């Protein structure tokens, strides 16, 4: 039983990491992985979604910007949801496991990337040798190792960790779980702050206040706030375009008058 | 402009192949070249098709192993442009086409495109889609499974049309867009959408539930109600601003994260917050 569970969680993890890289699809569809996980484990997919929502909320806003990966949300999410499903635990437990796991799992990616970096030289050598076959072989070996590494990570975590985590979860006092739920509710603040830091410009303050007020006072849903955001963005875009046109017009007329000056000087 | 673009059968096959292979750009990243090796693997059959001469083919492979890094979803434009330039190189008599132009174009475009791509995909689109997905998933609604069908539309469109126009229109159009400031204007507009949505998300998604209650002169004093009268979602806003301020002071995200967890526990143990 546990062997089968470990195996399918490994498969779900491999799938999750595949769409992480393939076409950058994962950013938009982690819930697909959770549904797959629930079906493979023979659990209720709706329950997996509820647990997954709590986990994704804690990761909300934490996204790979540039080449920096602050947390491996795919690994944390799959393992957190898997443990909660297998042990029939509350969403808060999934969050408690997912967050630290996601932070630790970055090590695996760093190790893999280190190996890929060492292999760049080998790729260079194959090109110098004009060997397409070896070039492609190493390419697919790397992808295979990448997939296998995450499969094994999940497989071993479930196989060896479930008993320990069960004992750990059962020993958690009730008040600790409440604290955990509160902390999980506060966590999206970190993701929001990270996104703000990435795009922030003091000139955007009015739009920030508007978005906040629309939600806090008018209780508008996300979709409605997004539409208002698009309206603000478009207004600024057209204003900027007009300013830009005036600037270029000025440049053109300046250069024209210079031409005329030259003409009269001649 | 659209109806002017006509593709021959060979070009159709080539662009379709390039489109699917470009999905692999995110694999096997390295610290030194980032997506450089992936770029070579992606373009391999296309270069083979362009360069009938073996020397030129391997020269192109060697040249393109250079550093490359952009938002994978934005690669279409650069890829299309680069392939059209390689074709010019293949047609030109040996030694007359300066291949440094190809590298220059790649390096010149990957930065601005990543700026737009990260802002749009991570900051705006990903945020909105995940916000909607989470609100469905919370209720255990399986509709979430169909959401990627909508979520992936911009991803696919930008990849496909970016590549198509990059390939056919040539570098001067894209470079003109960068120089005219259209790109910066678009990034700014996307950032405004992002900032507005983040403002809204703070009020709806960040939760600091206060349960503190006490009796003063016989009347019940509920802290949460008082706070709501001053400003709804005041505490979520304050927590986010503190995190933002710390991040701007270059405190590492991991430390801020741990700090928030500790704060959540402390407030609960003190009886101020609760579930």
PDB file of C-alpha atoms in Angstrom, chain A residues 18 21-25 27-32 35 45-46 49-50 53 56-57 60 63-67 71 99 103 110 113-114 116-117 120 123-124 127 130-132 135-136 139-140 142-143 146 175-176 178-180 182-183 185-190 192-200 204 207-208 211-212 215-217 222-223 225-226 229-230 232-233 236-237 240-241 244, chain B residues 20 23-24 26-34 37-38 40-41 44 48 55 58 61-62 65 72-73 118-119 122-123 126-128 130-134 137-138 140-142 144-145 148 151-152 155 159 180 185 188-189 191-193 195-203 205-208 231-233 237 239-240 243-244 247-248 250 254 257 260-261 264-265 268-269 273-275:
ATOM      1  CA  UNK A  18       7.731  18.454 -16.130  1.00  0.00           C
ATOM      2  CA  UNK A  21       9.868  23.524 -17.326  1.00  0.00           C
ATOM      3  CA  UNK A  22       7.808  22.578 -20.381  1.00  0.00           C
ATOM      4  CA  UNK A  23       6.384  25.788 -21.843  1.00  0.00           C
ATOM      5  CA  UNK A  24       6.225  27.306 -18.307  1.00  0.00           C
ATOM      6  CA  UNK A  25       2.781  25.754 -17.916  1.00  0.00           C
ATOM      7  CA  UNK A  27       2.795  28.560 -13.147  1.00  0.00           C
ATOM      8  CA  UNK A  28      -0.818  28.510 -14.291  1.00  0.00           C
ATOM      9  CA  UNK A  29      -1.936  25.009 -13.438  1.00  0.00           C
ATOM     10  CA  UNK A  30      -0.707  23.500 -10.151  1.00  0.00           C
ATOM     11  CA  UNK A  31      -4.250  22.325  -9.401  1.00  0.00           C
ATOM     12  CA  UNK A  32      -4.137  19.902 -12.309  1.00  0.00           C
ATOM     13  CA  UNK A  35      -6.372  16.479  -9.077  1.00  0.00           C
ATOM     14  CA  UNK A  45     -10.318  15.254  -5.879  1.00  0.00           C
ATOM     15  CA  UNK A  46     -12.503  17.967  -4.312  1.00  0.00           C
ATOM     16  CA  UNK A  49      -8.433  20.959  -4.219  1.00  0.00           C
ATOM     17  CA  UNK A  50      -9.449  22.346  -0.815  1.00  0.00           C
ATOM     18  CA  UNK A  53      -6.011  25.912  -2.207  1.00  0.00           C
ATOM     19  CA  UNK A  56      -1.274  27.669  -2.970  1.00  0.00           C
ATOM     20  CA  UNK A  57      -2.538  30.563  -0.881  1.00  0.00           C
ATOM     21  CA  UNK A  60       0.609  33.072  -3.482  1.00  0.00           C
ATOM     22  CA  UNK A  63       6.837  33.041  -8.389  1.00  0.00           C
ATOM     23  CA  UNK A  64      10.003  32.480 -10.243  1.00  0.00           C
ATOM     24  CA  UNK A  65      11.098  35.956 -11.269  1.00  0.00           C
ATOM     25  CA  UNK A  66      14.175  35.953 -13.436  1.00  0.00           C
ATOM     26  CA  UNK A  67      16.404  33.001 -12.699  1.00  0.00           C
ATOM     27  CA  UNK A  71      10.923  28.395  -2.916  1.00  0.00           C
ATOM     28  CA  UNK A  99       6.305  25.618   3.372  1.00  0.00           C
ATOM     29  CA  UNK A 103      12.384  25.930   1.124  1.00  0.00           C
ATOM     30  CA  UNK A 110      20.702  23.995  -7.158  1.00  0.00           C
ATOM     31  CA  UNK A 113      21.800  23.143 -12.049  1.00  0.00           C
ATOM     32  CA  UNK A 114      25.359  22.815 -10.818  1.00  0.00           C
ATOM     33  CA  UNK A 116      24.109  21.069 -15.827  1.00  0.00           C
ATOM     34  CA  UNK A 117      26.645  23.886 -15.595  1.00  0.00           C
ATOM     35  CA  UNK A 120      28.138  22.909 -20.638  1.00  0.00           C
ATOM     36  CA  UNK A 123      28.235  20.073 -24.847  1.00  0.00           C
ATOM     37  CA  UNK A 124      30.881  22.443 -26.208  1.00  0.00           C
ATOM     38  CA  UNK A 127      29.921  20.553 -30.919  1.00  0.00           C
ATOM     39  CA  UNK A 130      30.598  17.670 -34.617  1.00  0.00           C
ATOM     40  CA  UNK A 131      28.779  14.866 -32.862  1.00  0.00           C
ATOM     41  CA  UNK A 132      24.997  15.439 -33.002  1.00  0.00           C
ATOM     42  CA  UNK A 135      24.887  16.144 -28.040  1.00  0.00           C
ATOM     43  CA  UNK A 136      21.292  14.927 -28.121  1.00  0.00           C
ATOM     44  CA  UNK A 139      20.479  16.547 -23.520  1.00  0.00           C
ATOM     45  CA  UNK A 140      17.973  13.754 -22.907  1.00  0.00           C
ATOM     46  CA  UNK A 142      19.924  15.540 -18.308  1.00  0.00           C
ATOM     47  CA  UNK A 143      16.150  15.719 -18.659  1.00  0.00           C
ATOM     48  CA  UNK A 146      15.993  15.865 -13.657  1.00  0.00           C
ATOM     49  CA  UNK A 175      -3.283  25.510  20.024  1.00  0.00           C
ATOM     50  CA  UNK A 176      -0.263  24.966  17.798  1.00  0.00           C
ATOM     51  CA  UNK A 178      -4.553  27.289  15.471  1.00  0.00           C
ATOM     52  CA  UNK A 179      -1.320  29.261  15.380  1.00  0.00           C
ATOM     53  CA  UNK A 180      -0.432  27.473  12.184  1.00  0.00           C
ATOM     54  CA  UNK A 182      -3.264  32.025  11.488  1.00  0.00           C
ATOM     55  CA  UNK A 183       0.306  32.020  10.184  1.00  0.00           C
ATOM     56  CA  UNK A 185      -3.444  33.093   6.503  1.00  0.00           C
ATOM     57  CA  UNK A 186      -0.773  35.762   6.906  1.00  0.00           C
ATOM     58  CA  UNK A 187       1.705  34.170   4.497  1.00  0.00           C
ATOM     59  CA  UNK A 188       0.239  35.592   1.247  1.00  0.00           C
ATOM     60  CA  UNK A 189       1.453  38.971   2.552  1.00  0.00           C
ATOM     61  CA  UNK A 190       5.043  37.882   1.804  1.00  0.00           C
ATOM     62  CA  UNK A 192       2.332  40.227  -2.287  1.00  0.00           C
ATOM     63  CA  UNK A 193       5.289  42.159  -0.873  1.00  0.00           C
ATOM     64  CA  UNK A 194       7.682  40.340  -3.235  1.00  0.00           C
ATOM     65  CA  UNK A 195       5.564  41.241  -6.256  1.00  0.00           C
ATOM     66  CA  UNK A 196       5.262  44.837  -5.083  1.00  0.00           C
ATOM     67  CA  UNK A 197       9.012  45.067  -4.689  1.00  0.00           C
ATOM     68  CA  UNK A 198       9.441  43.825  -8.259  1.00  0.00           C
ATOM     69  CA  UNK A 199       7.092  46.352  -9.912  1.00  0.00           C
ATOM     70  CA  UNK A 200       7.082  49.192  -7.409  1.00  0.00           C
ATOM     71  CA  UNK A 204       1.817  53.632  -8.864  1.00  0.00           C
ATOM     72  CA  UNK A 207      -3.532  52.512  -8.277  1.00  0.00           C
ATOM     73  CA  UNK A 208      -2.457  50.481  -5.267  1.00  0.00           C
ATOM     74  CA  UNK A 211      -7.220  48.358  -5.772  1.00  0.00           C
ATOM     75  CA  UNK A 212      -7.184  48.046  -2.002  1.00  0.00           C
ATOM     76  CA  UNK A 215     -11.709  45.193  -2.382  1.00  0.00           C
ATOM     77  CA  UNK A 216     -11.882  46.411   1.211  1.00  0.00           C
ATOM     78  CA  UNK A 217     -14.916  48.701   0.917  1.00  0.00           C
ATOM     79  CA  UNK A 222     -10.732  39.572  -8.154  1.00  0.00           C
ATOM     80  CA  UNK A 223     -12.035  39.595 -11.718  1.00  0.00           C
ATOM     81  CA  UNK A 225     -10.592  44.485  -9.684  1.00  0.00           C
ATOM     82  CA  UNK A 226      -8.523  43.127 -12.582  1.00  0.00           C
ATOM     83  CA  UNK A 229      -6.671  47.566 -13.218  1.00  0.00           C
ATOM     84  CA  UNK A 230      -6.772  47.127 -16.997  1.00  0.00           C
ATOM     85  CA  UNK A 232      -6.088  52.233 -15.253  1.00  0.00           C
ATOM     86  CA  UNK A 233      -3.297  50.631 -17.276  1.00  0.00           C
ATOM     87  CA  UNK A 236      -1.820  55.542 -18.552  1.00  0.00           C
ATOM     88  CA  UNK A 237      -0.753  53.814 -21.759  1.00  0.00           C
ATOM     89  CA  UNK A 240       2.143  58.055 -22.288  1.00  0.00           C
ATOM     90  CA  UNK A 241       1.633  57.531 -25.988  1.00  0.00           C
ATOM     91  CA  UNK A 244       5.687  60.334 -26.557  1.00  0.00           C
TER      92      UNK A 244
ATOM     93  CA  UNK B  20       6.935  22.993 -30.368  1.00  0.00           C
ATOM     94  CA  UNK B  23       8.535  24.638 -25.308  1.00  0.00           C
ATOM     95  CA  UNK B  24      11.744  22.966 -24.088  1.00  0.00           C
ATOM     96  CA  UNK B  26      13.102  25.971 -19.731  1.00  0.00           C
ATOM     97  CA  UNK B  27      14.918  22.642 -19.404  1.00  0.00           C
ATOM     98  CA  UNK B  28      18.543  22.093 -18.443  1.00  0.00           C
ATOM     99  CA  UNK B  29      19.390  25.647 -17.396  1.00  0.00           C
ATOM    100  CA  UNK B  30      22.959  26.268 -16.297  1.00  0.00           C
ATOM    101  CA  UNK B  31      24.499  29.016 -14.210  1.00  0.00           C
ATOM    102  CA  UNK B  32      26.934  30.069 -16.908  1.00  0.00           C
ATOM    103  CA  UNK B  33      24.770  30.007 -20.047  1.00  0.00           C
ATOM    104  CA  UNK B  34      21.241  29.823 -18.578  1.00  0.00           C
ATOM    105  CA  UNK B  37      22.346  24.914 -24.408  1.00  0.00           C
ATOM    106  CA  UNK B  38      18.561  24.678 -24.701  1.00  0.00           C
ATOM    107  CA  UNK B  40      20.996  25.118 -29.460  1.00  0.00           C
ATOM    108  CA  UNK B  41      18.930  21.976 -28.942  1.00  0.00           C
ATOM    109  CA  UNK B  44      19.201  22.293 -34.162  1.00  0.00           C
ATOM    110  CA  UNK B  48      20.333  21.902 -40.291  1.00  0.00           C
ATOM    111  CA  UNK B  55      30.965  23.749 -41.696  1.00  0.00           C
ATOM    112  CA  UNK B  58      28.519  23.586 -36.825  1.00  0.00           C
ATOM    113  CA  UNK B  61      25.802  25.676 -33.341  1.00  0.00           C
ATOM    114  CA  UNK B  62      29.008  26.838 -31.713  1.00  0.00           C
ATOM    115  CA  UNK B  65      25.720  28.112 -27.442  1.00  0.00           C
ATOM    116  CA  UNK B  72      10.503  31.344 -21.853  1.00  0.00           C
ATOM    117  CA  UNK B  73       7.070  32.542 -22.971  1.00  0.00           C
ATOM    118  CA  UNK B 118       8.099  38.614 -16.060  1.00  0.00           C
ATOM    119  CA  UNK B 119       5.848  41.570 -15.310  1.00  0.00           C
ATOM    120  CA  UNK B 122       4.307  36.457 -13.133  1.00  0.00           C
ATOM    121  CA  UNK B 123       3.015  39.806 -11.978  1.00  0.00           C
ATOM    122  CA  UNK B 126      -0.403  34.513 -13.177  1.00  0.00           C
ATOM    123  CA  UNK B 127      -1.718  36.534 -10.260  1.00  0.00           C
ATOM    124  CA  UNK B 128      -5.225  36.950 -11.677  1.00  0.00           C
ATOM    125  CA  UNK B 130      -4.226  31.896  -9.582  1.00  0.00           C
ATOM    126  CA  UNK B 131      -6.538  34.215  -7.626  1.00  0.00           C
ATOM    127  CA  UNK B 132      -9.530  32.867  -9.521  1.00  0.00           C
ATOM    128  CA  UNK B 133      -8.256  29.285  -9.344  1.00  0.00           C
ATOM    129  CA  UNK B 134      -7.793  29.460  -5.573  1.00  0.00           C
ATOM    130  CA  UNK B 137     -10.478  25.306  -5.417  1.00  0.00           C
ATOM    131  CA  UNK B 138     -11.386  26.490  -1.904  1.00  0.00           C
ATOM    132  CA  UNK B 140     -13.625  21.992  -4.026  1.00  0.00           C
ATOM    133  CA  UNK B 141     -15.000  23.059  -7.410  1.00  0.00           C
ATOM    134  CA  UNK B 142     -13.559  20.897 -10.196  1.00  0.00           C
ATOM    135  CA  UNK B 144     -10.397  24.571 -11.891  1.00  0.00           C
ATOM    136  CA  UNK B 145      -9.406  21.697 -14.160  1.00  0.00           C
ATOM    137  CA  UNK B 148      -5.728  26.245 -17.896  1.00  0.00           C
ATOM    138  CA  UNK B 151      -4.906  30.593 -18.697  1.00  0.00           C
ATOM    139  CA  UNK B 152      -2.633  29.276 -21.438  1.00  0.00           C
ATOM    140  CA  UNK B 155       1.193  32.008 -23.411  1.00  0.00           C
ATOM    141  CA  UNK B 159       4.826  32.349 -28.510  1.00  0.00           C
ATOM    142  CA  UNK B 180       9.949  54.203 -29.656  1.00  0.00           C
ATOM    143  CA  UNK B 185       4.906  51.899 -22.076  1.00  0.00           C
ATOM    144  CA  UNK B 188       4.415  50.258 -17.281  1.00  0.00           C
ATOM    145  CA  UNK B 189       0.756  49.617 -18.128  1.00  0.00           C
ATOM    146  CA  UNK B 191       2.747  47.004 -13.831  1.00  0.00           C
ATOM    147  CA  UNK B 192      -0.214  49.282 -13.109  1.00  0.00           C
ATOM    148  CA  UNK B 193      -2.620  46.361 -13.604  1.00  0.00           C
ATOM    149  CA  UNK B 195      -0.222  46.905  -8.577  1.00  0.00           C
ATOM    150  CA  UNK B 196      -4.013  47.419  -8.645  1.00  0.00           C
ATOM    151  CA  UNK B 197      -4.642  43.683  -8.389  1.00  0.00           C
ATOM    152  CA  UNK B 198      -2.084  43.295  -5.583  1.00  0.00           C
ATOM    153  CA  UNK B 199      -3.852  46.083  -3.693  1.00  0.00           C
ATOM    154  CA  UNK B 200      -7.104  44.162  -4.017  1.00  0.00           C
ATOM    155  CA  UNK B 201      -5.523  40.821  -3.144  1.00  0.00           C
ATOM    156  CA  UNK B 202      -4.149  42.183   0.126  1.00  0.00           C
ATOM    157  CA  UNK B 203      -7.682  43.029   1.246  1.00  0.00           C
ATOM    158  CA  UNK B 205      -6.514  37.040   0.521  1.00  0.00           C
ATOM    159  CA  UNK B 206      -4.291  38.062   3.433  1.00  0.00           C
ATOM    160  CA  UNK B 207      -6.029  37.125   6.676  1.00  0.00           C
ATOM    161  CA  UNK B 208      -5.233  38.354  10.176  1.00  0.00           C
ATOM    162  CA  UNK B 231     -10.268  50.675   7.976  1.00  0.00           C
ATOM    163  CA  UNK B 232     -11.401  47.269   6.738  1.00  0.00           C
ATOM    164  CA  UNK B 233      -8.511  44.864   6.170  1.00  0.00           C
ATOM    165  CA  UNK B 237      -2.351  45.948   4.829  1.00  0.00           C
ATOM    166  CA  UNK B 239       1.553  43.198   7.604  1.00  0.00           C
ATOM    167  CA  UNK B 240       2.130  43.474   3.842  1.00  0.00           C
ATOM    168  CA  UNK B 243       7.089  42.765   4.626  1.00  0.00           C
ATOM    169  CA  UNK B 244       7.511  45.096   1.650  1.00  0.00           C
ATOM    170  CA  UNK B 247      12.304  43.284   1.427  1.00  0.00           C
ATOM    171  CA  UNK B 248      13.279  46.734   0.194  1.00  0.00           C
ATOM    172  CA  UNK B 250      17.238  43.699   1.262  1.00  0.00           C
ATOM    173  CA  UNK B 254      13.186  33.432   3.525  1.00  0.00           C
ATOM    174  CA  UNK B 257       8.710  34.359   5.597  1.00  0.00           C
ATOM    175  CA  UNK B 260       5.662  36.163   9.462  1.00  0.00           C
ATOM    176  CA  UNK B 261       5.179  32.582  10.684  1.00  0.00           C
ATOM    177  CA  UNK B 264       1.382  34.451  13.504  1.00  0.00           C
ATOM    178  CA  UNK B 265       2.217  32.045  16.317  1.00  0.00           C
ATOM    179  CA  UNK B 268      -2.182  33.470  18.561  1.00  0.00           C
ATOM    180  CA  UNK B 269      -0.500  32.421  21.793  1.00  0.00           C
ATOM    181  CA  UNK B 273      -5.613  36.252  16.800  1.00  0.00           C
ATOM    182  CA  UNK B 274      -7.304  32.886  16.325  1.00  0.00           C
ATOM    183  CA  UNK B 275      -9.103  30.696  13.876  1.00  0.00           C
TER     184      UNK B 275
END
